[in-house]
Structure formats: C-alpha cells, structure tokens
Coordinates of C-alpha atoms and ligand atoms in Angstrom, one line a residue:
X92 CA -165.2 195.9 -104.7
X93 CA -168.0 196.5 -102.1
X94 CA -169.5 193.8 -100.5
X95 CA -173.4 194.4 -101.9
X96 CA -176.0 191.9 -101.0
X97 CA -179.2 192.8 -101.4
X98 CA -180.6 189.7 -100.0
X99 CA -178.9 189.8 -96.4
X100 CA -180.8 190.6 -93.8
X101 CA -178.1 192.6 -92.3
X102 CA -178.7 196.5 -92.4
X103 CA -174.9 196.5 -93.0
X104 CA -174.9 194.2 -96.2
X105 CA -177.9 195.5 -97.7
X106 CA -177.4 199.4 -97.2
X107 CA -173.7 198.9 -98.0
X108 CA -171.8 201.9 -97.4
X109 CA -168.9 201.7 -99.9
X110 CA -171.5 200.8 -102.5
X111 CA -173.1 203.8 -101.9
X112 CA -170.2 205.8 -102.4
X113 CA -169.2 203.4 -105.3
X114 CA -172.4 204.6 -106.6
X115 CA -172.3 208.5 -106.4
X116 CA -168.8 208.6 -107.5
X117 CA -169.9 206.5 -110.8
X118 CA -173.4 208.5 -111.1
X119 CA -170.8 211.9 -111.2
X120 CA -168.5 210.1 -113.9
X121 CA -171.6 209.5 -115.9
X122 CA -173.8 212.3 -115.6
X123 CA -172.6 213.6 -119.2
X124 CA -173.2 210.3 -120.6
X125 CA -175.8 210.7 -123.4
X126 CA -175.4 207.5 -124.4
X127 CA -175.5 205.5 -121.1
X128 CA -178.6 208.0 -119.8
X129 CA -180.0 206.9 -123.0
X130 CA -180.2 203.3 -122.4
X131 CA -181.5 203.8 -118.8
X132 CA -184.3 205.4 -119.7
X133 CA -184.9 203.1 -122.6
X134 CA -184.9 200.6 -120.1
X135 CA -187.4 202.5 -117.8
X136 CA -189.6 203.2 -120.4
X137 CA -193.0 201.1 -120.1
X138 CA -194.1 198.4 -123.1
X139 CA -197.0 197.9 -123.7
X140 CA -199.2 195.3 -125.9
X141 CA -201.0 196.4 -128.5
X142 CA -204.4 196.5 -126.0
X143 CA -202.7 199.1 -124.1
X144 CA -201.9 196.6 -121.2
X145 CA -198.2 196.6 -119.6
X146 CA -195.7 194.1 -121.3
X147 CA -192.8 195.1 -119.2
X148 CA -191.8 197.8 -117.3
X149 CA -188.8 196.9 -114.7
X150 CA -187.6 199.8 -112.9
X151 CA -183.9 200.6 -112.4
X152 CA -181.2 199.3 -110.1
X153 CA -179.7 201.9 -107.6
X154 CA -176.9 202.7 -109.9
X155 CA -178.8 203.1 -112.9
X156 CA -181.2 205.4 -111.0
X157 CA -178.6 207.4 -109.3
X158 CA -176.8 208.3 -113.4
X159 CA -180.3 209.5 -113.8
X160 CA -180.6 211.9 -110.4
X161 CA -176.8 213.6 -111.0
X162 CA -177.9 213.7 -114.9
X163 CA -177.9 217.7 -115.0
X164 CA -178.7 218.6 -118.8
X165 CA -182.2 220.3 -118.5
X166 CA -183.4 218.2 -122.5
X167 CA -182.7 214.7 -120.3
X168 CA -184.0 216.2 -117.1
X169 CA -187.3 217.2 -119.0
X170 CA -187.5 213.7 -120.2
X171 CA -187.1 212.5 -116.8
X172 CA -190.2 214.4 -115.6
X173 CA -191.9 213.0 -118.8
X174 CA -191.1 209.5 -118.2
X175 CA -192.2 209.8 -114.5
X176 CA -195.7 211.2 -115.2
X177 CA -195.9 208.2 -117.8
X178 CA -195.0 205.7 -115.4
X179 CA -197.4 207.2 -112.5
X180 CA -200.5 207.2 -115.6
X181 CA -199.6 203.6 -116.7
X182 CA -199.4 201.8 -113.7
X183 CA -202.2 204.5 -111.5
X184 CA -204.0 206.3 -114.0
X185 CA -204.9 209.7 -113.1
X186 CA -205.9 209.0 -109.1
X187 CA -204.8 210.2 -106.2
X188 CA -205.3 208.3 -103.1
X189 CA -206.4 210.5 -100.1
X190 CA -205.7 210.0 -96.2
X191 CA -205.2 212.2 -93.4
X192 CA -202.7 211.5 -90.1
X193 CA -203.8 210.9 -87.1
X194 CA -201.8 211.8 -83.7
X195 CA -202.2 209.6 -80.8
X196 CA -199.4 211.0 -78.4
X197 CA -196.5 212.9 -78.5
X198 CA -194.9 211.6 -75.9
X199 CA -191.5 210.2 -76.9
X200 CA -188.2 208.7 -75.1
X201 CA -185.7 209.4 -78.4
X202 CA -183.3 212.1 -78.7
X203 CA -184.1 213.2 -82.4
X204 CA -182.4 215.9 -83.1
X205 CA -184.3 217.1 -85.9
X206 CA -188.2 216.3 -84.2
X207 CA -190.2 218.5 -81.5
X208 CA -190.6 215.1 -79.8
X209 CA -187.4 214.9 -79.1
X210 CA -187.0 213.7 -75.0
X211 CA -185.5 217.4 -73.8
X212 CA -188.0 219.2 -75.4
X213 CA -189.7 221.2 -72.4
X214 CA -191.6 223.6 -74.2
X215 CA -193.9 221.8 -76.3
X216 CA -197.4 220.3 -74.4
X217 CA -197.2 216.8 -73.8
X218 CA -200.6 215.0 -75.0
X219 CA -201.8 211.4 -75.4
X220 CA -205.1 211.0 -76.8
X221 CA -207.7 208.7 -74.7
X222 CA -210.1 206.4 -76.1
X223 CA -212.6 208.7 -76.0
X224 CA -210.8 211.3 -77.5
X225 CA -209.6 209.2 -80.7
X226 CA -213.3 208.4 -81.1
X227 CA -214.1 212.2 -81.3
X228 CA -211.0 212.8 -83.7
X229 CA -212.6 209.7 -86.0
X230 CA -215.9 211.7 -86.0
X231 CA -214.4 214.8 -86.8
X232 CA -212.5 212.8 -89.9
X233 CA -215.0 211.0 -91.0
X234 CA -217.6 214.3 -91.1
X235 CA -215.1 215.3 -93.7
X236 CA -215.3 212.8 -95.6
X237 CA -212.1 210.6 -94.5
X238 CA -211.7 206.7 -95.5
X239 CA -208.1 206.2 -94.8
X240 CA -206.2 207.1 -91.9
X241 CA -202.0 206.9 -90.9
X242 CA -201.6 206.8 -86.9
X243 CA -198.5 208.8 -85.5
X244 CA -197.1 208.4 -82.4
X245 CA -193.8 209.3 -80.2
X246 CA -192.2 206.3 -79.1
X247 CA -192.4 205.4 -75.4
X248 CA -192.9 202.4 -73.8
X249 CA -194.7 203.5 -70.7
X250 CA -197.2 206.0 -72.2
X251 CA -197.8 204.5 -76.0
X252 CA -196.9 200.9 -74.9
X253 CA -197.7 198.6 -78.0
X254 CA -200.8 197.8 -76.0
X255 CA -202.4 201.4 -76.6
X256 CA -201.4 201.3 -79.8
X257 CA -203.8 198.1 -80.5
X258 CA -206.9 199.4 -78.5
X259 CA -206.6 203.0 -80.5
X260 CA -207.0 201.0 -83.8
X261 CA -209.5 198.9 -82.5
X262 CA -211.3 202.2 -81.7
X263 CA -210.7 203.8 -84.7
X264 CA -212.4 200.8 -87.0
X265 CA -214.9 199.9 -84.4
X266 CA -216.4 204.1 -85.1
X267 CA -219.3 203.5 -87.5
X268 CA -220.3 206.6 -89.3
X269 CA -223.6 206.6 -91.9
X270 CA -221.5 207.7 -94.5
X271 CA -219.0 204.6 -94.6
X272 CA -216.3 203.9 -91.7
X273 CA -212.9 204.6 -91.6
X274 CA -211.7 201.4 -93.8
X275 CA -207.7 201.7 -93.6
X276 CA -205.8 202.6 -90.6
X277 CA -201.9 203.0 -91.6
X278 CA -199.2 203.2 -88.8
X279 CA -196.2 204.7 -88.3
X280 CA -195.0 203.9 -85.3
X281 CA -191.3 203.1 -84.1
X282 CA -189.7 200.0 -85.2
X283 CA -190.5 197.1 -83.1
X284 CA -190.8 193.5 -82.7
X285 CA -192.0 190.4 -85.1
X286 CA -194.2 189.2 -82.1
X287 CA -195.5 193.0 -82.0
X288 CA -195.9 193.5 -85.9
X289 CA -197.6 190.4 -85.6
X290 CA -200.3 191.8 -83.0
X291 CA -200.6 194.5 -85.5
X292 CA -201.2 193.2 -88.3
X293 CA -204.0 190.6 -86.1
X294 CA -205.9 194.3 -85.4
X295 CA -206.3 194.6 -89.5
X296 CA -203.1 197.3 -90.1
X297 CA -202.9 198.6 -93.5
X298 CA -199.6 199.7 -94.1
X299 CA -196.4 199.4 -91.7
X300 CA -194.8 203.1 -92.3
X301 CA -191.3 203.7 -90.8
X302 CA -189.1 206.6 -92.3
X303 CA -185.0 205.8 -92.6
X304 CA -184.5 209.1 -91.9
X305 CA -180.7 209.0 -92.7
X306 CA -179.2 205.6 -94.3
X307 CA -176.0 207.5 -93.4
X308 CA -175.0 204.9 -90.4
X309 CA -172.8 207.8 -89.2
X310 CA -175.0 210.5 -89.3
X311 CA -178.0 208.5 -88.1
X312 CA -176.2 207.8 -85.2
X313 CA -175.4 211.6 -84.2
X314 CA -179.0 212.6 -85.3
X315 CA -180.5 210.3 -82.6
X316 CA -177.6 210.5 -80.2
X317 CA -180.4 208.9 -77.2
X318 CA -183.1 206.2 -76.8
X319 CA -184.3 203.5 -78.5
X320 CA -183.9 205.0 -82.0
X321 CA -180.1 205.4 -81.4
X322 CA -179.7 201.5 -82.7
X323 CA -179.2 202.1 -86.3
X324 CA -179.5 198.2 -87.1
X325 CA -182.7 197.7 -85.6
X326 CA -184.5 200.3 -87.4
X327 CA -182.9 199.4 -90.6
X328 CA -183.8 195.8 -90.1
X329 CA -187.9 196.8 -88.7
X330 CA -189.1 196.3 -92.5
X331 CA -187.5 192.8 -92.0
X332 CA -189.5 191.5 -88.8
X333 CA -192.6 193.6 -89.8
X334 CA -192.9 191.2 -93.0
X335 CA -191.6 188.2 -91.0
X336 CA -195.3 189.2 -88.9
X337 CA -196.9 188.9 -91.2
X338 CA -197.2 192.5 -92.6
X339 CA -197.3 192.4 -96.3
X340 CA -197.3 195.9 -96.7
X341 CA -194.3 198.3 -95.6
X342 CA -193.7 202.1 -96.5
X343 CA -190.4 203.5 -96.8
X344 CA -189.2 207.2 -96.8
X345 CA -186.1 209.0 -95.9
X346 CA -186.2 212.1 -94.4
X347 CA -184.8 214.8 -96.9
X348 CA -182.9 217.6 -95.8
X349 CA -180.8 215.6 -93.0
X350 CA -178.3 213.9 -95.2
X351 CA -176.7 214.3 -99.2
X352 CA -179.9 213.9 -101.3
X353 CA -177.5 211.5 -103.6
X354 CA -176.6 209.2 -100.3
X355 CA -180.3 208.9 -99.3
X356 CA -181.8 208.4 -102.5
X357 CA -179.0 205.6 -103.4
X358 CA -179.8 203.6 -100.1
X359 CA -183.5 204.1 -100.2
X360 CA -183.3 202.1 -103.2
X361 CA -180.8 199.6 -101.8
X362 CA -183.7 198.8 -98.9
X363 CA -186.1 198.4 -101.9
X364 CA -184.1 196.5 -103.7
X365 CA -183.4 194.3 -100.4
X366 CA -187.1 193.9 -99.4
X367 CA -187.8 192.4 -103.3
X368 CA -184.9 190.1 -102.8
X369 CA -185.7 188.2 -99.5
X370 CA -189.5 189.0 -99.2
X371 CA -190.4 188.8 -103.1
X372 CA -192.2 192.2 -102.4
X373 CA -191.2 195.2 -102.6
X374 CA -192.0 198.7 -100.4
X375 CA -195.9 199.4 -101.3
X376 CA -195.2 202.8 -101.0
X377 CA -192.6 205.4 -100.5
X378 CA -192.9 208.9 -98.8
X379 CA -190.8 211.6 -99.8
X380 CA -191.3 214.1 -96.2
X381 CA -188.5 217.0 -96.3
X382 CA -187.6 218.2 -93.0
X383 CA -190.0 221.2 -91.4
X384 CA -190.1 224.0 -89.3
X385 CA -191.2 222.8 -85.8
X386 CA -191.1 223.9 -82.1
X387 CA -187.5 223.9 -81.3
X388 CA -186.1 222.7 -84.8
X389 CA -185.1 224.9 -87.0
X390 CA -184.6 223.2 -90.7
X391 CA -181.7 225.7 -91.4
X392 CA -179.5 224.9 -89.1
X393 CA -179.2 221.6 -90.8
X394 CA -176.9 221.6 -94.1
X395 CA -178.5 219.5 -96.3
X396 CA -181.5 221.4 -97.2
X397 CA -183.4 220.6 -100.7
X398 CA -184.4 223.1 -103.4
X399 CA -188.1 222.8 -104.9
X400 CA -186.4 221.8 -108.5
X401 CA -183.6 219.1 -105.9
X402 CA -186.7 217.3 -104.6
X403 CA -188.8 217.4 -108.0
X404 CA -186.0 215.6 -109.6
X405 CA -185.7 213.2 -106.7
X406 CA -189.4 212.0 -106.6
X407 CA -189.3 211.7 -110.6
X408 CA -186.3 209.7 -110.2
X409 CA -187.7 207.7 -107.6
X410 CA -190.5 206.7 -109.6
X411 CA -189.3 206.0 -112.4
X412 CA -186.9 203.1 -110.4
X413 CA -189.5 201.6 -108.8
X414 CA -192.7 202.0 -111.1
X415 CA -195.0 200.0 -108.9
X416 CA -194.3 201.4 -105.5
X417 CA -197.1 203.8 -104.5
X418 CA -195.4 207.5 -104.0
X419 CA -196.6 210.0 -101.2
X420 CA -196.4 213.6 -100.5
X421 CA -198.0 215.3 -97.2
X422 CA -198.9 218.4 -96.3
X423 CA -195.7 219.5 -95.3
X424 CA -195.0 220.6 -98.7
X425 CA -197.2 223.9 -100.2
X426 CA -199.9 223.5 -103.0
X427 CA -197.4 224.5 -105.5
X428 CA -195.0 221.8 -104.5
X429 CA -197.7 219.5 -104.1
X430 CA -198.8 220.1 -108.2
X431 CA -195.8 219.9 -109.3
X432 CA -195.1 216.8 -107.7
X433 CA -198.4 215.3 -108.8
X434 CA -196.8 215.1 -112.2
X435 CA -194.0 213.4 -111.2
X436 CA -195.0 210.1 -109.5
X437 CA -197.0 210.9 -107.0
X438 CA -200.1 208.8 -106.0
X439 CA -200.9 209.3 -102.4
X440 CA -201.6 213.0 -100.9
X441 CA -202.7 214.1 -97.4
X442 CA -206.2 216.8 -96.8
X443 CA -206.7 219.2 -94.3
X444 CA -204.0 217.2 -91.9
X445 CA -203.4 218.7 -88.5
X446 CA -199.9 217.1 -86.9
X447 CA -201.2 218.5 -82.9
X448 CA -202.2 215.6 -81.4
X449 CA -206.2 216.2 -80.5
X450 CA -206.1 219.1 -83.9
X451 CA -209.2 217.7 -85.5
X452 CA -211.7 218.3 -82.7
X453 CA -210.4 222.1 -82.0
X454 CA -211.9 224.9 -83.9
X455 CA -208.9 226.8 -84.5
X456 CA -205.6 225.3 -85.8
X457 CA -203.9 224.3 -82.5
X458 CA -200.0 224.8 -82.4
X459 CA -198.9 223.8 -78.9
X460 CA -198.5 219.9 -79.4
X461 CA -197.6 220.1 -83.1
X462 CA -195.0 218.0 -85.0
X463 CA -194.6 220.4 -87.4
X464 CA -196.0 223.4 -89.8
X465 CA -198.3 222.4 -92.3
X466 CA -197.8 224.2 -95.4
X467 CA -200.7 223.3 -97.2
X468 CA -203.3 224.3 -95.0
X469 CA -206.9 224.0 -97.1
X470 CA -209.7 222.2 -96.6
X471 CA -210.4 218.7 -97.8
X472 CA -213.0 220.0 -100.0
X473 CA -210.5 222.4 -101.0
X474 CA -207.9 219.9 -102.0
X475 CA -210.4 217.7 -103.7
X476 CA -211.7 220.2 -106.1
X477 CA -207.9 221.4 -106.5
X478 CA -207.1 217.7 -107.5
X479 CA -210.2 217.5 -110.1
X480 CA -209.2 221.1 -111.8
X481 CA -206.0 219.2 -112.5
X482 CA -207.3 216.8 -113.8
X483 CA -206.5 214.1 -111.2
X484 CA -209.4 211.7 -110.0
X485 CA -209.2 211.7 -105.7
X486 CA -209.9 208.3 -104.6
X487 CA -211.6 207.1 -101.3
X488 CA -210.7 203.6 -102.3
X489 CA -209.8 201.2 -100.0
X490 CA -211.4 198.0 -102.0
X491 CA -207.9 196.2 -102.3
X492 CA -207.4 196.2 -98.9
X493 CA -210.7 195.2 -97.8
X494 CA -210.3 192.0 -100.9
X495 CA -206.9 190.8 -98.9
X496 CA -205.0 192.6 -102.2
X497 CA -202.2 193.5 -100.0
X498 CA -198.1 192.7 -100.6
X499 CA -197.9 190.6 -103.9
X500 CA -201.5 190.4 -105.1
X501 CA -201.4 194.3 -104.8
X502 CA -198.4 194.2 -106.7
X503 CA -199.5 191.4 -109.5
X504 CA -202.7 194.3 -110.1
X505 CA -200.5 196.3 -110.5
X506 CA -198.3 194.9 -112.6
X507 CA -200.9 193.5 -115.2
X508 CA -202.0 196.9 -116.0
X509 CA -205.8 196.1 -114.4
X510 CA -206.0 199.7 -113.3
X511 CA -208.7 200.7 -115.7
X512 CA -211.0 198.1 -114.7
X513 CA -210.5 198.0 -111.3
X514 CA -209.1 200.5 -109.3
X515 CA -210.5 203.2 -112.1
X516 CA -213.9 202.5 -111.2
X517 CA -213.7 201.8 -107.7
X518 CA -212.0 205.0 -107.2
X519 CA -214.5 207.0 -109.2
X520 CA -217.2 205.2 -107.0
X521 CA -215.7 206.1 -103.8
X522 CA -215.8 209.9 -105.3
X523 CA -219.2 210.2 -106.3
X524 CA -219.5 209.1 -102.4
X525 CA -217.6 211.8 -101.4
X526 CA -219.5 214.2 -103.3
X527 CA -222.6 213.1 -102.4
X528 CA -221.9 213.2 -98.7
X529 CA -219.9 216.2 -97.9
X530 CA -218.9 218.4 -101.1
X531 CA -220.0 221.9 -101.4
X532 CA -222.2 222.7 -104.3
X533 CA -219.5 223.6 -106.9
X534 CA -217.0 220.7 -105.8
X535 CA -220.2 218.7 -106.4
X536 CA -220.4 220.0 -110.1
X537 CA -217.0 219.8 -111.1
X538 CA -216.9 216.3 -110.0
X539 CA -219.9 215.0 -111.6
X540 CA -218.4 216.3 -114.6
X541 CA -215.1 214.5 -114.2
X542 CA -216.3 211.4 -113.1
X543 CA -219.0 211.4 -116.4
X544 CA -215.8 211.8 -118.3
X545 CA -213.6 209.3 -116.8
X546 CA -216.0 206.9 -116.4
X547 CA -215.7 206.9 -120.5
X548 CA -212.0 205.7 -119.9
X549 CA -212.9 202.0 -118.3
X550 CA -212.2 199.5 -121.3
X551 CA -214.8 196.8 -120.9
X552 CA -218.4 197.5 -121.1
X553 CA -219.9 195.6 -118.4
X554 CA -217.8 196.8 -115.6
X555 CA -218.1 200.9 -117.3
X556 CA -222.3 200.0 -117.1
X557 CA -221.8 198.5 -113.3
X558 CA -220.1 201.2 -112.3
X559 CA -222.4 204.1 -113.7
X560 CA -225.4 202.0 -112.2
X561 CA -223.7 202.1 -108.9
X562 CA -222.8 206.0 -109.0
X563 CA -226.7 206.5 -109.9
X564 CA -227.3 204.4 -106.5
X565 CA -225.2 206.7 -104.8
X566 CA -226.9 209.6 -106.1
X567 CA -230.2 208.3 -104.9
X568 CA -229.7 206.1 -101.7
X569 CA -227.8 206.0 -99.2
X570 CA -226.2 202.6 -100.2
X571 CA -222.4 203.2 -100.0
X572 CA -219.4 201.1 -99.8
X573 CA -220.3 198.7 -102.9
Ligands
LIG640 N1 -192.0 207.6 -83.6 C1 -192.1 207.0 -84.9 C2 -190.7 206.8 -85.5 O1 -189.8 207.0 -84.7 O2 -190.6 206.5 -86.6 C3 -193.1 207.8 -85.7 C4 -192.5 209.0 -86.2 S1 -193.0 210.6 -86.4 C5 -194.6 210.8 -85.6 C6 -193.2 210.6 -88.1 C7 -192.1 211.2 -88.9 O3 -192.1 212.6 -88.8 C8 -190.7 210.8 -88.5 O4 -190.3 209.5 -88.9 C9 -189.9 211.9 -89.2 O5 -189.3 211.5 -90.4 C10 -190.9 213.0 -89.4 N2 -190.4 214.3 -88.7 C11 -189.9 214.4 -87.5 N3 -189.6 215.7 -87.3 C12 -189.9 216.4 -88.4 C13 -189.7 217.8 -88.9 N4 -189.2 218.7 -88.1 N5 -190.1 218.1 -90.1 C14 -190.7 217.2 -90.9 N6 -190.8 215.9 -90.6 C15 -190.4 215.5 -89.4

C-alpha cells in the first residue's frame, strides 16, 4: 500500500506517485461499474434545503473522481456533464468572471521545453515592460472596460527580480481611470519564497497562480531539464510557503497535453486535497490551459495531446470533485471550446487577451514576443455579448476581494449558497457598469435586457430593490463602484 498523506508538506507524500498509479489502475477496473459510478455521483450530487440553499455538497476524493474521468459509457458521461453544469449553477449561478493577462517580461532563465521563453530561444524579441509602459497597457485595459487583471512573467532574477515585480503592481493599482480602477491584480509568477509571497501579498495580490505543469516527477524533470524550474519539490511545495505568507488565495492548473490526462488530473486533485488538509483551504481556483502553438514549440511533437471531447470530460470531472473551487479557461482555447466548457464548470474566462508582452498598446496584434496563439481572438465587447446570448451573466466583480473575503471567508460564501444575494447582484452591478461605460449600442440592449431579467432571480426583496436603485444610478451618474 502507498504511502498517501495528504497532510505532508512534502511534494513527495502529498503527490504520491504509486497512489497515483494505484489510482488509474483501480479507476480502469471500475470504469464499467454502474453501480460504484452510481454512488459517486450520488455523492457529488448537491442537497439542498427546502429554501433552495446548499445543505451539503462535498466533492470527491481523487479516486472517486478518477472512476468518474475513465467512466466511458456516453448515458453516465451525459450525466457527468449534467451534474457539472449543476454544480457550477448552485454554487456560481450563471456568472462568469472576466480578466485579461497582463505581460510584464519575457525574459526567462528556465529551460521549458514546452514555452517560447525557454532560455535558448534566440528567435523570439526579448521585452520587459517599464513603468511607464505598464501604465499605458493599464489605460489600454481599462478603456476596455477591464477590472481584474493576472500579471505574467518569465522568471529571472536579474531582469524581473521580485522587486520589479512589486513596483509593476503598485503601478498597475496606483492607475485611476473615471470608469473605476483596476481592483484585482492576479499573479503568476515562478514559485518563490514565504519572505517574497509575503511582500506580495503586503502590495494587495489577489490570487497566487502557479501551473504544475506535470505532477509526473519524472517527466517534470526532463520537461525543464535547466534553471530554477528544474527543482520539482520546490515548485510543488510554492502553494505551501505562498499560504504560510500569508496568501490566502492560490490557483492551481496543470498543463494539459504534456503528461497522461489520467496522471495529471489524479495529482491535481491530490495537491487540492493536500492544501484543504494542512491550510483548511482549498485552491480558490483551478485553470485548465492545454498546451499551444508558440514560437519554437510545436504542440505535436509532444504525445500527450487532448481531444475537445478528452478535455470537456476533464473540466466536468474536475468540477464536480471540487464544487467550490473557481474553474478557468483562457483564450487559448476557441469560442466553441470555450461554450462548451461554460457548461461544464467553468466560472472564470479571459477577453480580448494579447500574450506579447507590450500587445495592448499596439494597433495590430503583435506576434514577435508572444507566449503563444490566442485562439479566441474577439473583442471584449465581443465576448461579453457572446456570454449574454448564452445566457451567462459577465461579472466585473471584485467586491469579495475588496471586503477581505479571500481563502476561507470566500469559501464559507460559497459554501452557504449566498450567491443570489450577494455575488448575483454585485455582479449584475458591475455589468450595467460595463455597459454603460464602454458597450456598443446592441451589447448595451441585450444586456439591459438580461440584467432586468436576472435581477428577478435575487431572493430577498430589499437587496433585489438596492440593487435596481443602484443600476438606475449607474444609468444616470457617473457614481460607480458601489
Ligand atoms: N514563469 C512563471 C512560471 O514559471 O510559472 C509564469 C509562467 S508563464 C508566463 C504562464 C504559463 O503559461 C506557464 O505556467 C505554462 O503552463 C503556460 N505555457 C507555457 N508555454 C505554453 C504553450 N506553448 N502553450 C500554452 N501554455 C503555455
């Protein structure tokens, strides 16, 4: 029997290796077991009071989840896909959060064998954004109508020293705008230390982001043979000292396409099971990125590339493990992806991104520094109304953040099934915003609609009447962020 503790803080322990493979091999014997498939999903399956409020809805262990990925009988797989959009509607209701990356620098030390960055890359152009310059990029996302950003950067000590890092987010908040300021800068940035995640989360960070990329130790090792990343055990552990600094919230991800999808999606649920253990918290969201065409990478020439149908089953599956965790797709995947998904768990999406670092301030799409193709390529007015004519409410909100409802507290909102008369209004505020301040006319329309609708949806009567009292503000002042 495996060793399996979830509540070491060794990356060894809690992304066991022969409990992974303990896993897949019992996830094959199982995948024809009506009965045991069942139960799992009986188990998954929200309860609710008779108000409508969640009783109990407690996710799956990595085991459980993992009979439900290798599961291939399309009646269980449909009720998969079912379960996940109930889930994502229980705990989120119909929003979708919106954000945009930004670069800071490409520069990178690593060896990656998979990203443009990588050190021996000659041909792409090296860029590191000044202060200046990030201001402009700010502008540029904030005339569109941005709220919530997610830094990028190469790592490398002497040109994106942790010290860069800090001034660029000071920067970034310290941009006021007369439409509302930026109010949530993500990061994903290489792991690091506690004393550094402290200093980062002292500057106001939203969420720490750090993809996996492989839990494979192994293959993690080959795929970033050089540098800093090459130390499998301190980037496992990085979730570990970012929370000991302080950081309540951490986002996951695994980088599909590099590894088995069975082997990643086991130990990406291993690490969330690990983070609840020892930090009483678990991931606040997870991305699911799938490796990209990029300069010098080519996704074919690695074996373990994903189908559409693959990945839909994985973020379904994901979801319905760990119904609390925010889920988000970028625009690495195409608007067809991207809708499909959105009934499946999803409830965090990337507009009009650009991945070149300086992209937002240049007319034309620039291609030189990129980190990779974007795939969904519209506008953010574009992907708003897209969002709307599905039905989906795009949310600007940033209100738990701003209310110190990060880690736990998030998670407690979450849990006691507040959505409608919190986050459902806040979000519908933050939309009329949007439309007011940068929609086009028929974006405008449709949304007015939508938001007259939902706004029908918020249970108690004294928030529904703040709420439309503050939209009517928005419509006629230039109050904003309430
Ligand atoms: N330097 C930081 C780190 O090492 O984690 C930040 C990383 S990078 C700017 C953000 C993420 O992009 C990486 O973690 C990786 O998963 C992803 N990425 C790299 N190359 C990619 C590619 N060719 N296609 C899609 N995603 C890629």
């Amino acid at each position: 029997m495996a060793i399996y503790n979830p509540e070491s803080l060794s990356a060894e322990e809690f992304i066991n290796h022969d409990e992974i493979l303990e896993t897949l091999q019992y996830a094959k014997a199982n995948k024809n077991n009506i009965e045991l498939i069942d139960s799992i999903l009986e188990k998954a399956r929200p309860k609710h009071y008779a108000d409508g409020r969640i009783m109990h809805c407690p996710g799956l262990t990595h085991r459980e989840a993992s009979v439900l990925l290798a599961c291939d009988i399309p009646e269980k797989i449909e009720e998969i896909y079912k379960l996940a959009n109930e889930i994502k509607l229980s705990f989120y209701g119909n929003r979708i959060v919106m954000f945009a990356p930004l670069y800071l620098s490409n520069y990178c030390v690593n060896g990656c064998v998979y990203c443009p960055y990588h050190l021996k890359n000659k041909s792409i152009a090296r860029k590191k954004l000044t202060q200046r310059e990030i201001r402009d990029e700010v502008i540029a996302l904030q005339d569109m109508g941005h709220k919530r950003l997610a830094i990028e950067a190469g790592e490398d000590p002497v040109h994106n020293p942790i010290e860069y890092i800090l001034e660029s987010i000071k920067t970034i908040y310290s941009v006021h705008h007369k439409n509302g300021d930026i109010r949530r800068v993500n990061v994903n940035i290489a792991a690091t230390t506690v004393e550094n995640y402290r200093k980062l989360k002292e500057a106001g960070i939203g969420t720490y982001i750090l993809f996996q990329e492989t839990y494979n130790k192994a293959s993690y090792l080959e795929l970033h043979p050089t540098g800093p990343k090459h130390d499998y055990d301190y980037h496992t552990e990085a979730m570990d000292r970012a929370m000991e600094g302080g950081i309540d919230d951490v986002g996951l991800g695994v980088l599909f396409g590099l590894e088995g999808y069975q082997y990643e999606f086991a130990g990406l649920l291993m690490h969330a099971e690990h983070l609840e253990a020892v930090h009483g918290v678990g991931p606040h969201t997870i991305s699911v990125p799938r490796i990209k065409r990029a300069d010098d990478i080519d996704p074919d020439s690695f074996e373990n590339s994903l189908s559409d149908e693959l990945f839909a089953k994985i973020t379904a599956c994901i979801r319905i493990a760990v119904p609390y965790t925010g889920m988000i797709i970028s625009t690495r995947e195409s608007e067809a992806v991207r809708e499909k998904l959105l009934t499946l768990g999803i409830s965090q999406i990337s507009g009009a991104s650009r991945t070149s670092v300086g992209g937002y301030t240049e007319d034309e799409r620039p291609h030189d520094s990129e980190q990779f193709d974007v795939s969904d390529q519209r506008t953010l007015d574009e992907v708003v109304r897209w969002l709307m004519e599905l039905e989906h409410i795009p949310s600007f909100c940033t209100a738990c953040y701003r209310e110190g409802r990060t880690g736990d507290r998030f998670m407690s909102l979450c849990k006691s099934g507040q959505i409608l008369n919190c986050c459902h209004p806040n979000a519908l505020m933050t939309l009329a915003e949007y439309l007011v301040d940068y929609a086009t006319p028929e974006t405008k329309r449709l949304g007015f609609d939508l938001i007259e609708r939902e706004l029908e949806k918020i249970p108690k009567e004294k928030i529904r009447r703040i709420a439309a009292e503050n939209i009517e503000r928005i419509k006629s002042s230039d109050k904003r962020d309430f």
